[in-house]
Structure formats: structure tokens, C-alpha cells
PDB file of C-alpha atoms in Angstrom:
ATOM      1  CA  MET A   1      18.279  -7.375  28.079  1.00  0.00           C
ATOM      2  CA  SER A   2      20.329  -6.258  25.176  1.00  0.00           C
ATOM      3  CA  LEU A   3      18.914  -3.282  23.060  1.00  0.00           C
ATOM      4  CA  ARG A   4      21.831  -3.343  20.620  1.00  0.00           C
ATOM      5  CA  PRO A   5      20.299  -5.744  17.986  1.00  0.00           C
ATOM      6  CA  LEU A   6      17.109  -3.576  18.087  1.00  0.00           C
ATOM      7  CA  LEU A   7      18.848  -0.266  17.901  1.00  0.00           C
ATOM      8  CA  MET A   8      20.899  -1.635  14.847  1.00  0.00           C
ATOM      9  CA  VAL A   9      17.848  -2.889  12.876  1.00  0.00           C
ATOM     10  CA  ALA A  10      15.278  -0.339  13.773  1.00  0.00           C
ATOM     11  CA  PRO A  11      16.278   2.835  11.729  1.00  0.00           C
ATOM     12  CA  ALA A  12      16.797   0.871   8.687  1.00  0.00           C
ATOM     13  CA  ALA A  13      13.505  -0.907   8.981  1.00  0.00           C
ATOM     14  CA  PHE A  14      11.648   2.250   9.559  1.00  0.00           C
ATOM     15  CA  ALA A  15      13.540   4.003   6.684  1.00  0.00           C
ATOM     16  CA  ALA A  16      12.699   1.192   4.287  1.00  0.00           C
ATOM     17  CA  GLY A  17       9.034   1.155   5.390  1.00  0.00           C
ATOM     18  CA  LEU A  18       8.747   4.820   4.780  1.00  0.00           C
ATOM     19  CA  LEU A  19      10.220   4.316   1.302  1.00  0.00           C
ATOM     20  CA  LEU A  20       7.909   1.477   0.282  1.00  0.00           C
ATOM     21  CA  ALA A  21       4.787   2.794   1.864  1.00  0.00           C
ATOM     22  CA  ALA A  22       1.833   2.608  -0.748  1.00  0.00           C
ATOM     23  CA  PRO A  23      -0.177   5.673  -1.504  1.00  0.00           C
ATOM     24  CA  ALA A  24      -3.416   3.768  -1.179  1.00  0.00           C
ATOM     25  CA  PHE A  25      -3.022   1.760   2.142  1.00  0.00           C
ATOM     26  CA  SER A  26      -6.122  -0.260   1.840  1.00  0.00           C
ATOM     27  CA  LEU A  27      -5.262  -1.138  -1.790  1.00  0.00           C
ATOM     28  CA  ASP A  28      -1.744  -2.214  -1.248  1.00  0.00           C
ATOM     29  CA  ARG A  29      -2.112  -3.240   2.323  1.00  0.00           C
ATOM     30  CA  ALA A  30       1.096  -1.778   3.326  1.00  0.00           C
ATOM     31  CA  THR A  31       1.830  -1.849   7.112  1.00  0.00           C
ATOM     32  CA  ASP A  32       4.134   1.157   7.800  1.00  0.00           C
ATOM     33  CA  GLY A  33       2.795   1.265  11.411  1.00  0.00           C
ATOM     34  CA  ASP A  34       4.103  -2.210  12.106  1.00  0.00           C
ATOM     35  CA  LEU A  35       7.619  -0.890  11.227  1.00  0.00           C
ATOM     36  CA  LEU A  36       7.314   1.981  13.436  1.00  0.00           C
ATOM     37  CA  GLU A  37       5.970  -0.282  16.171  1.00  0.00           C
ATOM     38  CA  LEU A  38       8.721  -2.809  15.650  1.00  0.00           C
ATOM     39  CA  ALA A  39      11.158   0.035  16.013  1.00  0.00           C
ATOM     40  CA  GLN A  40       9.651   1.370  19.149  1.00  0.00           C
ATOM     41  CA  ALA A  41       8.524  -1.799  20.921  1.00  0.00           C
ATOM     42  CA  ALA A  42      10.516  -3.695  23.555  1.00  0.00           C
ATOM     43  CA  PRO A  43      10.524  -7.443  23.290  1.00  0.00           C
ATOM     44  CA  ALA A  44       7.661  -9.193  25.240  1.00  0.00           C
ATOM     45  CA  THR A  45      10.157 -11.202  27.249  1.00  0.00           C
ATOM     46  CA  PRO A  46      13.721 -10.456  27.903  1.00  0.00           C
ATOM     47  CA  ALA A  47      16.211 -12.291  25.853  1.00  0.00           C
ATOM     48  CA  PRO A  48      18.635 -14.731  27.566  1.00  0.00           C
ATOM     49  CA  PRO A  49      22.048 -13.348  28.011  1.00  0.00           C
ATOM     50  CA  PRO A  50      24.378 -14.293  25.118  1.00  0.00           C
ATOM     51  CA  ALA A  51      26.724 -17.252  25.862  1.00  0.00           C
ATOM     52  CA  ALA A  52      30.430 -16.672  26.421  1.00  0.00           C
ATOM     53  CA  GLY A  53      32.971 -18.127  24.461  1.00  0.00           C
ATOM     54  CA  PRO A  54      33.177 -19.595  20.875  1.00  0.00           C
ATOM     55  CA  GLU A  55      29.511 -20.529  20.731  1.00  0.00           C
ATOM     56  CA  ARG A  56      28.342 -16.987  20.952  1.00  0.00           C
ATOM     57  CA  HIS A  57      27.058 -15.994  17.470  1.00  0.00           C
ATOM     58  CA  ALA A  58      26.868 -12.434  16.122  1.00  0.00           C
ATOM     59  CA  ARG A  59      23.391 -11.286  14.919  1.00  0.00           C
ATOM     60  CA  PRO A  60      23.494 -11.033  11.126  1.00  0.00           C
ATOM     61  CA  ALA A  61      23.685  -7.584   9.810  1.00  0.00           C
ATOM     62  CA  PHE A  62      20.415  -6.104   8.381  1.00  0.00           C
ATOM     63  CA  ASN A  63      20.057  -6.108   4.710  1.00  0.00           C
ATOM     64  CA  PRO A  64      18.030  -2.844   3.702  1.00  0.00           C
ATOM     65  CA  LYS A  65      18.055  -3.619   0.055  1.00  0.00           C
ATOM     66  CA  SER A  66      16.629  -7.167   0.388  1.00  0.00           C
ATOM     67  CA  PHE A  67      13.918  -5.862   2.911  1.00  0.00           C
ATOM     68  CA  CYS A  68      12.997  -3.015   0.466  1.00  0.00           C
ATOM     69  CA  LEU A  69      12.798  -5.194  -2.475  1.00  0.00           C
ATOM     70  CA  ASP A  70      10.517  -7.796  -0.484  1.00  0.00           C
ATOM     71  CA  ARG A  71       8.070  -4.881   0.299  1.00  0.00           C
ATOM     72  CA  ILE A  72       7.800  -3.994  -3.332  1.00  0.00           C
ATOM     73  CA  ALA A  73       7.043  -7.775  -4.265  1.00  0.00           C
ATOM     74  CA  LYS A  74       4.444  -7.901  -1.467  1.00  0.00           C
ATOM     75  CA  ARG A  75       2.643  -4.872  -2.650  1.00  0.00           C
ATOM     76  CA  ALA A  76       2.484  -6.145  -6.218  1.00  0.00           C
ATOM     77  CA  GLY A  77       1.045  -9.388  -4.764  1.00  0.00           C
ATOM     78  CA  ASN A  78      -1.558  -7.513  -2.858  1.00  0.00           C
ATOM     79  CA  ARG A  79      -2.682  -5.695  -5.821  1.00  0.00           C
ATOM     80  CA  THR A  80      -3.212  -9.069  -7.648  1.00  0.00           C
ATOM     81  CA  PHE A  81      -5.221 -10.356  -4.636  1.00  0.00           C
ATOM     82  CA  LEU A  82      -7.347  -7.169  -4.635  1.00  0.00           C
ATOM     83  CA  LYS A  83      -8.029  -7.447  -8.327  1.00  0.00           C
ATOM     84  CA  ILE A  84      -9.414 -10.999  -7.765  1.00  0.00           C
ATOM     85  CA  LYS A  85     -11.102 -10.142  -4.344  1.00  0.00           C
ATOM     86  CA  LEU A  86     -12.994  -7.121  -6.148  1.00  0.00           C
ATOM     87  CA  ASP A  87     -14.196  -9.328  -8.945  1.00  0.00           C
ATOM     88  CA  LEU A  88     -13.937  -6.592 -11.341  1.00  0.00           C
ATOM     89  CA  LYS A  89     -16.446  -6.222 -14.315  1.00  0.00           C
ATOM     90  CA  ALA A  90     -15.489  -5.436 -17.975  1.00  0.00           C
ATOM     91  CA  ASP A  91     -16.409  -1.782 -17.667  1.00  0.00           C
ATOM     92  CA  GLN A  92     -13.920  -1.453 -14.579  1.00  0.00           C
ATOM     93  CA  MET A  93     -10.933  -2.995 -16.171  1.00  0.00           C
ATOM     94  CA  ALA A  94      -9.748  -0.024 -18.127  1.00  0.00           C
ATOM     95  CA  ALA A  95      -9.512   1.999 -14.905  1.00  0.00           C
ATOM     96  CA  TRP A  96      -7.895  -0.868 -13.085  1.00  0.00           C
ATOM     97  CA  ASP A  97      -5.352  -1.253 -15.792  1.00  0.00           C
ATOM     98  CA  ALA A  98      -4.478   2.524 -15.741  1.00  0.00           C
ATOM     99  CA  PHE A  99      -4.112   2.210 -11.797  1.00  0.00           C
ATOM    100  CA  ALA A 100      -2.093  -1.070 -12.119  1.00  0.00           C
ATOM    101  CA  LYS A 101       0.203   0.659 -14.757  1.00  0.00           C
ATOM    102  CA  ALA A 102       0.798   3.746 -12.484  1.00  0.00           C
ATOM    103  CA  SER A 103       1.468   1.360  -9.607  1.00  0.00           C
ATOM    104  CA  ASP A 104       3.879  -0.668 -11.562  1.00  0.00           C
ATOM    105  CA  THR A 105       5.737   2.388 -12.905  1.00  0.00           C
ATOM    106  CA  ALA A 106       6.048   3.594  -9.230  1.00  0.00           C
ATOM    107  CA  ASP A 107       7.184   0.177  -8.310  1.00  0.00           C
ATOM    108  CA  ALA A 108       9.800   0.370 -10.928  1.00  0.00           C
ATOM    109  CA  LYS A 109      11.156   3.770  -9.430  1.00  0.00           C
ATOM    110  CA  ASP A 110      11.025   2.136  -5.834  1.00  0.00           C
ATOM    111  CA  THR A 111      13.133  -0.651  -7.168  1.00  0.00           C
ATOM    112  CA  GLU A 112      15.702   1.719  -8.482  1.00  0.00           C
ATOM    113  CA  ARG A 113      15.877   3.247  -4.989  1.00  0.00           C
ATOM    114  CA  CYS A 114      16.020  -0.083  -3.331  1.00  0.00           C
ATOM    115  CA  ASN A 115      18.918  -1.220  -5.608  1.00  0.00           C
ATOM    116  CA  ALA A 116      20.705   1.753  -4.383  1.00  0.00           C
ATOM    117  CA  LEU A 117      20.491   0.791  -0.676  1.00  0.00           C
ATOM    118  CA  PRO A 118      23.377  -1.211   1.061  1.00  0.00           C
ATOM    119  CA  THR A 119      23.114  -4.787   1.394  1.00  0.00           C
ATOM    120  CA  GLU A 120      24.341  -4.662   4.868  1.00  0.00           C
ATOM    121  CA  MET A 121      24.024  -2.453   7.796  1.00  0.00           C
ATOM    122  CA  LYS A 122      26.226  -3.448  10.740  1.00  0.00           C
ATOM    123  CA  GLU A 123      26.400   0.008  12.574  1.00  0.00           C
ATOM    124  CA  ARG A 124      23.593   2.182  13.690  1.00  0.00           C
ATOM    125  CA  PRO A 125      23.344   5.329  11.588  1.00  0.00           C
ATOM    126  CA  SER A 126      23.811   8.622  13.424  1.00  0.00           C
ATOM    127  CA  TYR A 127      20.908  10.759  14.386  1.00  0.00           C
ATOM    128  CA  VAL A 128      21.486  13.036  11.378  1.00  0.00           C
ATOM    129  CA  ASP A 129      21.819  10.148   8.973  1.00  0.00           C
ATOM    130  CA  ARG A 130      18.594   8.791  10.319  1.00  0.00           C
ATOM    131  CA  LEU A 131      16.745  12.125  10.005  1.00  0.00           C
ATOM    132  CA  THR A 132      18.253  12.256   6.404  1.00  0.00           C
ATOM    133  CA  MET A 133      17.006   8.753   5.650  1.00  0.00           C
ATOM    134  CA  GLU A 134      13.537   9.597   6.959  1.00  0.00           C
ATOM    135  CA  GLU A 135      13.288  12.784   4.862  1.00  0.00           C
ATOM    136  CA  THR A 136      14.333  10.793   1.772  1.00  0.00           C
ATOM    137  CA  MET A 137      11.674   8.160   2.513  1.00  0.00           C
ATOM    138  CA  MET A 138       8.900  10.748   3.083  1.00  0.00           C
ATOM    139  CA  LYS A 139       9.745  12.347  -0.239  1.00  0.00           C
ATOM    140  CA  ALA A 140       9.579   9.063  -2.066  1.00  0.00           C
ATOM    141  CA  ARG A 141       6.186   8.321  -0.458  1.00  0.00           C
ATOM    142  CA  ILE A 142       4.839  11.714  -1.566  1.00  0.00           C
ATOM    143  CA  GLU A 143       6.058  11.272  -5.162  1.00  0.00           C
ATOM    144  CA  ARG A 144       4.395   7.854  -5.058  1.00  0.00           C
ATOM    145  CA  ILE A 145       1.113   9.097  -3.965  1.00  0.00           C
ATOM    146  CA  GLU A 146       1.229  11.827  -6.370  1.00  0.00           C
ATOM    147  CA  ALA A 147       1.887   9.438  -9.173  1.00  0.00           C
ATOM    148  CA  VAL A 148      -0.701   6.902  -8.371  1.00  0.00           C
ATOM    149  CA  LYS A 149      -3.578   8.902  -6.726  1.00  0.00           C
ATOM    150  CA  PRO A 150      -5.150  10.184  -9.989  1.00  0.00           C
ATOM    151  CA  THR A 151      -5.564   6.716 -11.461  1.00  0.00           C
ATOM    152  CA  LEU A 152      -6.522   5.383  -8.151  1.00  0.00           C
ATOM    153  CA  VAL A 153      -9.452   7.991  -7.762  1.00  0.00           C
ATOM    154  CA  ALA A 154     -10.639   7.239 -11.181  1.00  0.00           C
ATOM    155  CA  PHE A 155     -10.604   3.544 -10.402  1.00  0.00           C
ATOM    156  CA  TYR A 156     -12.419   4.083  -7.282  1.00  0.00           C
ATOM    157  CA  ASP A 157     -15.141   6.002  -8.825  1.00  0.00           C
ATOM    158  CA  LYS A 158     -15.923   2.932 -11.207  1.00  0.00           C
ATOM    159  CA  LEU A 159     -16.483   0.686  -8.318  1.00  0.00           C
ATOM    160  CA  SER A 160     -19.847  -0.475  -7.065  1.00  0.00           C
ATOM    161  CA  PRO A 161     -21.066   0.355  -3.412  1.00  0.00           C
ATOM    162  CA  GLU A 162     -20.132  -3.270  -2.448  1.00  0.00           C
ATOM    163  CA  GLN A 163     -16.622  -3.131  -4.006  1.00  0.00           C
ATOM    164  CA  LYS A 164     -16.038   0.230  -2.257  1.00  0.00           C
ATOM    165  CA  ALA A 165     -16.969  -1.215   1.001  1.00  0.00           C
ATOM    166  CA  VAL A 166     -14.114  -3.830   0.481  1.00  0.00           C
ATOM    167  CA  LEU A 167     -11.720  -0.961  -0.084  1.00  0.00           C
ATOM    168  CA  ASP A 168     -13.218   1.341   2.800  1.00  0.00           C
ATOM    169  CA  ARG A 169     -13.030  -1.423   5.293  1.00  0.00           C
ATOM    170  CA  PRO A 170     -10.555  -0.336   7.916  1.00  0.00           C
ATOM    171  CA  GLN A 171      -7.360  -2.326   7.922  1.00  0.00           C
ATOM    172  CA  ARG A 172      -5.516  -2.853  11.267  1.00  0.00           C
ATOM    173  CA  MET A 173      -1.814  -2.308  10.825  1.00  0.00           C
ATOM    174  CA  GLY A 174       0.437  -5.403  11.388  1.00  0.00           C
ATOM    175  CA  MET A 175      -2.579  -7.787  11.471  1.00  0.00           C
ATOM    176  CA  LYS A 176      -2.261 -11.200  10.049  1.00  0.00           C
ATOM    177  CA  GLY A 177      -4.611 -13.916  10.682  1.00  0.00           C
ATOM    178  CA  GLY A 178      -6.477 -11.988  13.462  1.00  0.00           C
ATOM    179  CA  HIS A 179      -3.620 -11.605  15.710  1.00  0.00           C
ATOM    180  CA  HIS A 180      -1.155  -8.678  15.828  1.00  0.00           C
ATOM    181  CA  ARG A 181       2.411  -9.958  15.169  1.00  0.00           C
ATOM    182  CA  GLY A 182       4.164 -10.915  18.275  1.00  0.00           C
ATOM    183  CA  HIS A 183       1.498  -9.418  20.682  1.00  0.00           C
ATOM    184  CA  GLY A 184      -1.227 -11.922  20.638  1.00  0.00           C
ATOM    185  CA  PRO A 185      -4.897 -11.038  19.879  1.00  0.00           C
ATOM    186  CA  ARG A 186      -6.091  -7.511  20.368  1.00  0.00           C
TER     187      ARG A 186
END
């Protein structure tokens, strides 16, 4: 079993996940844990050895910029889903709009960060480079939390007990359709 492809992708995936982690996990449905799990998990079954000769295909390089931008788009889509799911009333819309504006502003800053990322990562970064990326991503996450939290708290305070129950419901990380990605039911 070759771990080289996993070792090349894992640090960038982890760093990109930290960069885009949402301050309100239940609101944005971000799944930072699944990236960490992906980075640490071994494949369920060993991959067959690569074929020798000209048929052998190299694994494409990881694109951190594209991955990062996709996470922002998913987060924005999750906010739209949540707005519909909560069935907001007229007196809640001002608080929602303030939260959405703060989130959009934070997304714009994250988009700038994403656009600064490389479009290709062929080699695994050194330990010091990975540590620096992790630190940068954590600082960006804290900045996002600090920017969005006041409007999120004000919005949460306007919700009914039933609406709060929707947000307070624990979300399992990496869940999609009741199955943990790649690992069957849990």
C-alpha cells in the first residue's frame, strides 16, 4: 500500500479546511473534522500496486485554491438552506440579514485568502511549512469567528425555541445521508 498520495494531499486538505472552518458549525455545517479524519485515516482496503510501464498514470496534483473556493461556496449554500429550513418570520429577518452580511464579508476575506493559494501542490510541504500553514489557518478561523459571532448571537436570540432546536441539534462531522463518508453506517 502506497501512502505517498495520501501524504501529498493531507497537509493541504487539512490547511484548507482550517482556513475555511465556519465560526458557527451548526449554521454553516462545516466539517473540519472530516478533513482531519481524511488526513489521518488509512484506506479501508489496500490499493492495488500501480501498473508498470506506460499505462501507469500519475495522481493529479492537489489544487488548494480550488478546494478552498469550493468550501466557501458550500458554506454560502448551507446558509441559504438554513434560512429556508428555519422558516424565518418578518421580525427575525433584520437579525438574519446582519448575520448574512457579516458572513458574506468574512467569505470575501476568505476568498482573498483562497485566491492567494497555489493551484497545484505536487510535493508534500516540510514539517515547518505545515506548522506555518496550520497557524495561518487557525488565525483566519479566529478572525472569522470574531467577525461573525456578534451578529450570530443576536440572530440566535431572536429565534423561537423550535428554531433554536434546529441549530442546537448536534451535527455529526462528515455525515451525508446517514453514512460516514467512506466508512459505512456508524
